[in-house]
Coordinates of C-alpha atoms and ligand atoms in Angstrom, one line a residue:
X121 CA -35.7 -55.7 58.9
X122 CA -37.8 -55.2 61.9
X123 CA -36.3 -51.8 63.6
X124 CA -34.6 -52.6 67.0
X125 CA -35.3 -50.2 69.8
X126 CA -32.8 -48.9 72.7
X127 CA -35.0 -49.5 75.3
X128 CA -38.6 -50.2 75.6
X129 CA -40.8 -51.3 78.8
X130 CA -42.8 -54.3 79.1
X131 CA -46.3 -54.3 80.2
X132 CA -49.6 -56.7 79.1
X133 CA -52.5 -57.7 80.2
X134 CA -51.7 -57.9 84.0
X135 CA -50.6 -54.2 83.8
X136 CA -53.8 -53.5 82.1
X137 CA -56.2 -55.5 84.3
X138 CA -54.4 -53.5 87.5
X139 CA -55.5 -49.9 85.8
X140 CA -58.7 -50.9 85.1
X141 CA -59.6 -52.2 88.4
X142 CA -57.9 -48.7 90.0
X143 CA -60.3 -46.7 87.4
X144 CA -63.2 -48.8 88.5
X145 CA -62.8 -48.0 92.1
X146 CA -63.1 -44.4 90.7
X147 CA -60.0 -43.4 93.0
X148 CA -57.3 -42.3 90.9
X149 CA -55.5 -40.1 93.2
X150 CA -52.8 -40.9 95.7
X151 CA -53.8 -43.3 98.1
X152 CA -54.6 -47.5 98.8
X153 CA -52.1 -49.1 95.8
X154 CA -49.8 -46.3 96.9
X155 CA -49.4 -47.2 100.4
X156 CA -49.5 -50.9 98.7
X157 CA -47.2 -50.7 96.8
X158 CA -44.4 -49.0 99.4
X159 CA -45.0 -52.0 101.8
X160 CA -44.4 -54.4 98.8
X161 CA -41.0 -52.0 98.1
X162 CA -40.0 -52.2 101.8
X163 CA -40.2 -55.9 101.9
X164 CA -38.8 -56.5 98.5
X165 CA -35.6 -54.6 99.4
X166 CA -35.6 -55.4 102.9
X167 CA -32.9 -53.8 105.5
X168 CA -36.3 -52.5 107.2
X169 CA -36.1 -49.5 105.7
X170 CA -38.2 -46.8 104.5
X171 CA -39.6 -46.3 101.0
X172 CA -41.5 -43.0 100.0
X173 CA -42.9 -43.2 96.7
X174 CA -42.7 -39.8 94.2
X175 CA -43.4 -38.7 91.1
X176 CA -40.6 -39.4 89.1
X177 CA -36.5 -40.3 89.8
X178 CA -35.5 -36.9 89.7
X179 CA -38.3 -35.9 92.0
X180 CA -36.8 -38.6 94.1
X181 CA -33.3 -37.2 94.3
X182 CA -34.2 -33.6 94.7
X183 CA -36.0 -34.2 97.9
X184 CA -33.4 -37.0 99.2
X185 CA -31.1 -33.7 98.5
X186 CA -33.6 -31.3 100.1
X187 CA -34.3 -33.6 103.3
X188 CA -29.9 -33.2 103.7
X189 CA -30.7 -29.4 104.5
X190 CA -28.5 -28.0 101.4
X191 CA -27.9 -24.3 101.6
X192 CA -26.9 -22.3 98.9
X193 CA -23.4 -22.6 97.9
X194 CA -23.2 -26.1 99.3
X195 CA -21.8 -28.4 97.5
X196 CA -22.9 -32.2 96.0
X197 CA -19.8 -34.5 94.1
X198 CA -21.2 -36.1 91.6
X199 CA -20.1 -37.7 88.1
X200 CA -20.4 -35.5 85.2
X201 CA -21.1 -38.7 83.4
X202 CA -24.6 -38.7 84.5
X203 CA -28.5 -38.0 83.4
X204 CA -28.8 -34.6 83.5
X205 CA -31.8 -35.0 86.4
X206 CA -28.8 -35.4 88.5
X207 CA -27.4 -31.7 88.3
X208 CA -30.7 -30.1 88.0
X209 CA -31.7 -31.6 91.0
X210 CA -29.0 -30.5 92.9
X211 CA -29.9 -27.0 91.7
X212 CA -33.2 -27.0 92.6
X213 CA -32.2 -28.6 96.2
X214 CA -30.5 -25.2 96.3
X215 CA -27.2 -26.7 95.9
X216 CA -23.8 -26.7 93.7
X217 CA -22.6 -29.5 91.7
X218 CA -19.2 -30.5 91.5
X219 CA -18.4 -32.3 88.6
X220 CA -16.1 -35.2 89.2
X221 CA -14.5 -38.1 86.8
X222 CA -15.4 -41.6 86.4
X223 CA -13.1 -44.7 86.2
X224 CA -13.3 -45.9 82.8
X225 CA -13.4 -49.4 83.4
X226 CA -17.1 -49.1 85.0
X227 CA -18.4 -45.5 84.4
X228 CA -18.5 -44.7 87.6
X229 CA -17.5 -41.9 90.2
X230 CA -13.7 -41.9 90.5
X231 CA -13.3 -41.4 94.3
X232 CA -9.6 -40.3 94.2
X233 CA -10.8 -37.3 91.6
X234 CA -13.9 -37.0 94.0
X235 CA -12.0 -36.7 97.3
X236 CA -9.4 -34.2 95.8
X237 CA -13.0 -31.8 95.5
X238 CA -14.0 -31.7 98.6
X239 CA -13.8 -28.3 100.2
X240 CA -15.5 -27.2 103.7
X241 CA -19.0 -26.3 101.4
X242 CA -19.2 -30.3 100.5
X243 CA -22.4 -31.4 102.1
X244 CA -23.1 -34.7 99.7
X245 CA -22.0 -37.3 97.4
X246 CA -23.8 -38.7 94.6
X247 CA -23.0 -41.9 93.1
X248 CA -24.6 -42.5 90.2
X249 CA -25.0 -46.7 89.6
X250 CA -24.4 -46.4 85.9
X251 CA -26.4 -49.0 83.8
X252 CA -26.5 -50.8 87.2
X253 CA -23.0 -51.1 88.1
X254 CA -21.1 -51.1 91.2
X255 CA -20.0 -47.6 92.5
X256 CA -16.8 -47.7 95.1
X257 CA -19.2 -48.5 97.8
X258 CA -16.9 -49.3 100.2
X259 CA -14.7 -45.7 99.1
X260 CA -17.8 -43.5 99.1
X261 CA -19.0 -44.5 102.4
X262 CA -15.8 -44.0 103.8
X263 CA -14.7 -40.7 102.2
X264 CA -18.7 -39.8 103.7
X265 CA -18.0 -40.3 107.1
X266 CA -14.3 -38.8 107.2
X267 CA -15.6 -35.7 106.0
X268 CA -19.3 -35.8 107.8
X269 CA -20.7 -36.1 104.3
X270 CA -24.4 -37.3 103.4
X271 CA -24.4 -40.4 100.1
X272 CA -27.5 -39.6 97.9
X273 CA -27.1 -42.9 95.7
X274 CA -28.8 -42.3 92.3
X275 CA -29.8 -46.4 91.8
X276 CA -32.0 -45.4 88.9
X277 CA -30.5 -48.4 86.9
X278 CA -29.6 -50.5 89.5
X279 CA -33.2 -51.6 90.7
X280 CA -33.0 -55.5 91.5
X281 CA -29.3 -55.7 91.7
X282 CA -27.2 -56.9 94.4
X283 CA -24.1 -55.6 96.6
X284 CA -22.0 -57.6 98.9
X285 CA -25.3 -59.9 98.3
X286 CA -28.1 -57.8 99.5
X287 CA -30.4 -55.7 97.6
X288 CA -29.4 -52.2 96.6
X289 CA -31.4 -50.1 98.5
X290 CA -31.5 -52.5 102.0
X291 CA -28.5 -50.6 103.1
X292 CA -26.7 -47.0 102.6
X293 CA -27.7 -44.0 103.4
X294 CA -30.4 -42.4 101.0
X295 CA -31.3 -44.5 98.4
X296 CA -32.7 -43.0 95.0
X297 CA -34.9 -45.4 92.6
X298 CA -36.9 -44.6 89.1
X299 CA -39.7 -46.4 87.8
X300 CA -40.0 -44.1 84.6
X301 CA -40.9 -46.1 81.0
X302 CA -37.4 -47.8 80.1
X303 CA -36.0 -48.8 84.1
X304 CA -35.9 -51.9 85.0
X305 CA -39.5 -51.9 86.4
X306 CA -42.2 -49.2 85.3
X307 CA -44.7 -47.0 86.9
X308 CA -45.3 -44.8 83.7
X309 CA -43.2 -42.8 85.7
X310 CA -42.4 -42.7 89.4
X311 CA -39.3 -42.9 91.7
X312 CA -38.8 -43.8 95.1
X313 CA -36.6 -42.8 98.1
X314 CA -35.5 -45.4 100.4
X315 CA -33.6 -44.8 103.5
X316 CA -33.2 -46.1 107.4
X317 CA -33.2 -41.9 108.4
X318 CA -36.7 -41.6 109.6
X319 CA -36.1 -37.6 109.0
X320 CA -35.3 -38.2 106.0
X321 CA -38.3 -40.5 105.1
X322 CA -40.5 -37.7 107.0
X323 CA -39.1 -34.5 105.3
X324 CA -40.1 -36.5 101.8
X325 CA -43.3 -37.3 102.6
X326 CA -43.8 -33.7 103.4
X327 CA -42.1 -32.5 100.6
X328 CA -44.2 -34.8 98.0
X329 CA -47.3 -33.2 99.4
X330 CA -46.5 -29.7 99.2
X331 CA -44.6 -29.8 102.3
X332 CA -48.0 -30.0 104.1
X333 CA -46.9 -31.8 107.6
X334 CA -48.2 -35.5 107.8
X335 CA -50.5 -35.2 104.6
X336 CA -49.6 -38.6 103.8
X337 CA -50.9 -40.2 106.7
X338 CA -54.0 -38.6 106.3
X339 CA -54.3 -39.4 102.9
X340 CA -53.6 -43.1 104.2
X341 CA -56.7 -42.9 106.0
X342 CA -58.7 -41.5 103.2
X343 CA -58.8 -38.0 104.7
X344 CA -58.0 -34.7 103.9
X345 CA -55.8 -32.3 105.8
X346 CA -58.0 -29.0 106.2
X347 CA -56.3 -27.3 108.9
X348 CA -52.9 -28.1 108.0
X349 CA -49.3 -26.6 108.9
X350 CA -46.2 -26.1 106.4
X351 CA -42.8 -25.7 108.0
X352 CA -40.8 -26.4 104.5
X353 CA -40.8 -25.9 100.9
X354 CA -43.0 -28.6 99.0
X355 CA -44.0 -30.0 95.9
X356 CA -46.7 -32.1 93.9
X357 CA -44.5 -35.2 93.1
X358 CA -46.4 -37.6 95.0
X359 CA -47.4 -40.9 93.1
X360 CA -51.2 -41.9 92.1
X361 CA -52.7 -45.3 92.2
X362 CA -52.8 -45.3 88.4
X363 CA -49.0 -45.6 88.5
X364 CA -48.6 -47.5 91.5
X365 CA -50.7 -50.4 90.4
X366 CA -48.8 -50.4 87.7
X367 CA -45.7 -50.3 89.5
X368 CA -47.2 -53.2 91.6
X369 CA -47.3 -55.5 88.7
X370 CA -43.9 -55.0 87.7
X371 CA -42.9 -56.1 90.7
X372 CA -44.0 -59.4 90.9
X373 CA -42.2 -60.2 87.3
X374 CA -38.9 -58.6 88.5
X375 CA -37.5 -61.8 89.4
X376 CA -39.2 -64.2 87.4
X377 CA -39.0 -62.3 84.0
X378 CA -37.0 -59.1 83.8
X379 CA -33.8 -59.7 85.5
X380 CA -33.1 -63.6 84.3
X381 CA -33.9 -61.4 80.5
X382 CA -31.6 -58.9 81.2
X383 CA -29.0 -61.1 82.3
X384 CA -29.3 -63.5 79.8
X385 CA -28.9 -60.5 76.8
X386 CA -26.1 -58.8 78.5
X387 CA -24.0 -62.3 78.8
X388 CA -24.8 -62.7 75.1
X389 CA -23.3 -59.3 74.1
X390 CA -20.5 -60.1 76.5
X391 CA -19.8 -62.8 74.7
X392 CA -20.3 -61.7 71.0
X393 CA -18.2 -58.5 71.9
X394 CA -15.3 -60.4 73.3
X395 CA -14.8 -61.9 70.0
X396 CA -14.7 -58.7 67.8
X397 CA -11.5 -56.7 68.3
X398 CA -11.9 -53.2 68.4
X399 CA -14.5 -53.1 70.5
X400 CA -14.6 -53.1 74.5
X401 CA -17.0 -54.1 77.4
X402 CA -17.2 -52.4 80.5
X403 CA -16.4 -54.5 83.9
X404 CA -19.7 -56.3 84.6
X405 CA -20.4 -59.3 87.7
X406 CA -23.5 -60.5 86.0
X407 CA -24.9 -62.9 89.7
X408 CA -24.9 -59.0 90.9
X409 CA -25.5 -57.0 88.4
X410 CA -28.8 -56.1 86.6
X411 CA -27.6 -54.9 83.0
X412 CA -29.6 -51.4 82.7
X413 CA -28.2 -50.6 79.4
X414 CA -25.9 -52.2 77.2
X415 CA -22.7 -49.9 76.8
X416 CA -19.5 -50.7 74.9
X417 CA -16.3 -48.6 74.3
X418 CA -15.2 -47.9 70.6
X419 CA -12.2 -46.8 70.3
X420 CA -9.7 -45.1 68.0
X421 CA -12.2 -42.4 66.4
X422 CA -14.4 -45.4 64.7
X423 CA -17.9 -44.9 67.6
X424 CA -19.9 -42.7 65.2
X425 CA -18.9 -45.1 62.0
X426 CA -20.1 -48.2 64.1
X427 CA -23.2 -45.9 65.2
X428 CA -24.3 -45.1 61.7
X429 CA -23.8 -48.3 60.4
X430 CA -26.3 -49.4 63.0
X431 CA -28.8 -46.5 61.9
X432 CA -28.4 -47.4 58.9
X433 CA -29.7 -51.1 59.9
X434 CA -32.7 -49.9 61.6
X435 CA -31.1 -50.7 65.0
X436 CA -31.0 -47.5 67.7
X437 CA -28.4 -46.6 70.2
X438 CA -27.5 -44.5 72.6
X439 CA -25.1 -42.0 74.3
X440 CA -24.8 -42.4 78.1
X441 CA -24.5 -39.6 78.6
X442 CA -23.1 -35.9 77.6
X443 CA -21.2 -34.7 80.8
X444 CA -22.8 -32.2 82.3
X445 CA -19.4 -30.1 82.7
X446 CA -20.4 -29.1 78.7
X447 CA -24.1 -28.1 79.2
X448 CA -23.8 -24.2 79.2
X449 CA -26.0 -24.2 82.5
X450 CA -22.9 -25.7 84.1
X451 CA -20.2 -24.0 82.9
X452 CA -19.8 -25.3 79.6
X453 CA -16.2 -26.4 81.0
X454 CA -14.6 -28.1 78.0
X455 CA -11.0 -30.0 79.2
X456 CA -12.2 -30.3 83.0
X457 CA -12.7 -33.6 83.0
X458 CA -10.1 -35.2 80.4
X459 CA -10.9 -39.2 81.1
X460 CA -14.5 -38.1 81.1
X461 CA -14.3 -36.5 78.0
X462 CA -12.6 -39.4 75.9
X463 CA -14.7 -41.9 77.3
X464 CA -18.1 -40.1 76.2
X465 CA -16.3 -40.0 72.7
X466 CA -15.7 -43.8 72.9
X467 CA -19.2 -44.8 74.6
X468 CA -22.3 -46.6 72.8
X469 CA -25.1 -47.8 74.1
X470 CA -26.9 -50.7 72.3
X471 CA -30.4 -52.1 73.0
X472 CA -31.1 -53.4 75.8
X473 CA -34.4 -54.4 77.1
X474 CA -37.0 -57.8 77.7
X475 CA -38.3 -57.6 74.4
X476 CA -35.3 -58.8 72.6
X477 CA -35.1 -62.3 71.4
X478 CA -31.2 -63.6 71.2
X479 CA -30.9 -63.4 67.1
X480 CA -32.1 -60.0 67.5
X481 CA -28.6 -59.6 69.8
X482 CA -26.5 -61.8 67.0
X483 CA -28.1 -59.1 64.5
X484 CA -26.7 -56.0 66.1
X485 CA -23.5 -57.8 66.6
X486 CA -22.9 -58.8 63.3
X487 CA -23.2 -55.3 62.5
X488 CA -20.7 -54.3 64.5
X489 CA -17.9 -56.6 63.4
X490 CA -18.3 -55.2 59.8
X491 CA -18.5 -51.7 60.9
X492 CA -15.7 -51.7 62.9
X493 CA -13.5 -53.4 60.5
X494 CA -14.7 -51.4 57.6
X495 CA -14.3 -48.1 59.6
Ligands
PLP118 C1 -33.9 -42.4 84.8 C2 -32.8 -41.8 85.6 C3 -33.1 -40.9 86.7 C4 -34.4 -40.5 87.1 O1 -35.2 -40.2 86.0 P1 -36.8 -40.0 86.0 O2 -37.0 -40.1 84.5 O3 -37.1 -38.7 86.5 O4 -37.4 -41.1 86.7 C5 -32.0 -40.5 87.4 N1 -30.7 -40.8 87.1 C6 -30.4 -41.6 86.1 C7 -29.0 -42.0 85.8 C8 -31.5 -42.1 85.3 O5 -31.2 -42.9 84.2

C-alpha cells in the first residue's frame, strides 16, 4: 500500500517555469515578484489593507508583536494549544505568554479562560485560527477594545477562508499568514503581515530589513540604501523573488484547485467519521472554512491504539499540538490547563492535503473503524 502522507504541498510545472524565469533574470534577491506578489495579496484579500511579506509565519508574528511596542514583562493571551512559533515569538518580541484554554468543540481560544488573565501587563491577544477555524471573533475584538488590547491573529491555517463572508485578513487588526511547505498556499517558506495600521505596516518593513528606515522602498526602486538610519531593532526575514514567484503561482490555483480540494476531503471525512462511533469531529462551516488539517477527537484512552494502527498501515498523522504550558521553556506547568490537557490526549490529526484522491480518504477511514472497535 502506497504510504499516505500528513500533509504535503503542491507545486508543477507552473511553479517551476516561475523559478526559472526569476533565475534567468539573474535577480534572486528581494525585489520585482516581491512587490508583485504583495499587490496580488492586497487585492486578493481586499479590505485595502496592507500586506508586508517576510520570511516565514513566525517571522510574521514576531514583528506584528514587535510593531505593538511590547516591553518586557508584558504580556500576550494566547492558546497553549498552538505551534510552538507562537510562544517563541512572543519571547523574542520581548514579551510574556499567557497560556490560556481552548473550547473543545473548535480548538480554539476560550475567551472566558482568556478574559479571567488579563492583568494591567496584558498588551495583546493572540488567536490562533486552528486548522482554519473560526476564533470568537466577535469576543476577542470586544474583550480588545475593553481593555485597550492589540489582536495579533495567527491565520496560518486559515489562508482563503471566510468570516462573516469576507476574506480573513480584509479586516481585524494585525493579521498573521504562512506560506511555509504544507499551508494552504506555498512559498517554500514565507509569511505575511496584513493590517489597515500603516505603523504597523511601516515598523515591519523596517524590521524585515534590519530595521534599516524605508529600505524597502528603495529596494522597490532597485536601489540600495547607503546612508541609511536605524531607529529600531531589525532582522533579515524579508522574502526573495525565488519564493515569491513561487508564492505567486499558488495564488492563482487557490480558488480554482486548493480550496474546492480541501473542502471536498474534509466533507468526506465528515461524513465517514459521523458513521463510526467512537470517534468525534470538531465543529466545522465548510462555505467558510478552509480545512487546514484534518483533526478528530478519540476518546476514552483508545487515540494512540487508532494512531498505531494507522502506522501500521503506512498512513501518517499528527498531533496538533503539545501545549506549550508543558515545554520546560514555559514552565513545564502540568494541570494548568485541564480541558487543554485532555483534549491534546484525545486529538489526531489525519492527512489532509490536494494530493489525496477520495479512496485514499475511504482507506484511512476504514482503518479507523476497526481500530477503534478493536481497541
Ligand atoms: C505554520 C504555522 C505558523 C508559522 O509557521 P512558519 O513555518 O514559520 O511559516 C504559525 N502558527 C501556526 C499555528 C502554524 O501552523
Amino acid at each position: 500500500m502506497e504510504r499516505l502522507r500528513l500533509s504535503r504541498c503542491d507545486v508543477g510545472a507552473e511553479e517551476k517555469a516561475a523559478v526559472m524565469n526569476v533565475l534567468e533574470r539573474g535577480y534572486l534577491g528581494m525585489g520585482e515578484d516581491t512587490r508583485a506578489f504583495e499587490v496580488e495579496l492586497e487585492s486578493y484579500l481586499g479590505g485595502g489593507r496592507s500586506v508586508t511579506s517576510v520570511a516565514t509565519g513566525c517571522a510574521a508574528l514576531h514583528l506584528a508583536l514587535q510593531s505593538c511596542g511590547l516591553k518586557p514583562g508584558d504580556e500576550v493571551l494566547v492558546p497553549s494549544l498552538t505551534f510552538i512559533g507562537c510562544f517563541q515569538a512572543i519571547r523574542a518580541a520581548g514579551a510574556v505568554a499567557v497560556p490560556c484554554e481552548v473550547v473543545p468543540t473548535t480548538a480554539t481560544i476560550d475567551m472566558v479562560d482568556a478574559a479571567r488573565k488579563i492583568t494591567s501587563r496584558t498588551r495583546a491577544i493572540m488567536p490562533v485560527h486552528y486548522a482554519g477555524f473560526l476564533p470568537d471573533s466577535d469576543r476577542v475584538y470586544e474583550v480588545a477594545r475593553l481593555h485597550g488590547l492589540r489582536v495579533v491573529e495567527d491565520a496560518a491555517h486559515a489562508f482563503g477562508g471566510l468570516r462573516n463572508g469576507v476574506r480573513i485578513g480584509s479586516d481585524g487588526d494585525i493579521v498573521c499568514f504562512s506560506f511555509d511547505g504544507i499551508k494552504n498556499i506555498t512559498c517554500g517558506e514565507g509569511g505575511c503581515v496584513v493590517t489597515a495600521d500603516d505603523r504597523v505596516r511601516q515598523s515591519v518593513e523596517d524590521a524585515r530589513l534590519l530595521g534599516v528606515v524605508r529600505d524597502t522602498a528603495a529596494r522597490y526602486e532597485g536601489r540600495r540604501s547607503w546612508e541609511f538610519d536605524v531607529v529600531s531593532p531589525g532582522w533579515r526575514y524579508h522574502m526573495n523573488n525565488i519564493m515569491a514567484a513561487i508564492g505567486r503561482v499558488q495564488l492563482t490555483r487557490l480558488e480554482s484547485e486548493f480550496i474546492p480540494a480541501r473542502r471536498r476531503l474534509a466533507r468526506r471525512y465528515r461524513a465517514g467519521l459521523s458513521a463510526i462511533g467512537g470517534v468525534e469531529t470538531l465543529e466545522t462551516d465548510l462555505e467558510s472554512v478552509v480545512p487546514h488539517i484534518q483533526p478528530i477527537r478519540v476518546p476514552n484512552g483508545k487515540r494512540d491504539a487508532v494512531r498505531r494502527a494507522l502506522h501500521d498501515d503506512g498512513i501518517e498523522t499528527g498531533l496538533h499540538y503539545r501545549p506549550n504550558h508543558l515545554l520546560t521553556l514555559f514552565g513545564a506547568q502540568r494541570g494548568l490547563l485541564p480541558v487543554t490537557e485532555w483534549l491534546y490526549d484525545e486529538l489526531l490529526t489525519l492527512p489532509l492535503h490536494v494530493g489525496l484522491s477520495d479512496s485514499d480518504v475511504d482507506r484511512v477511514l476504514a482503518v479507523i473503524d476497526k481500530a477503534v472497535e478493536l481497541a
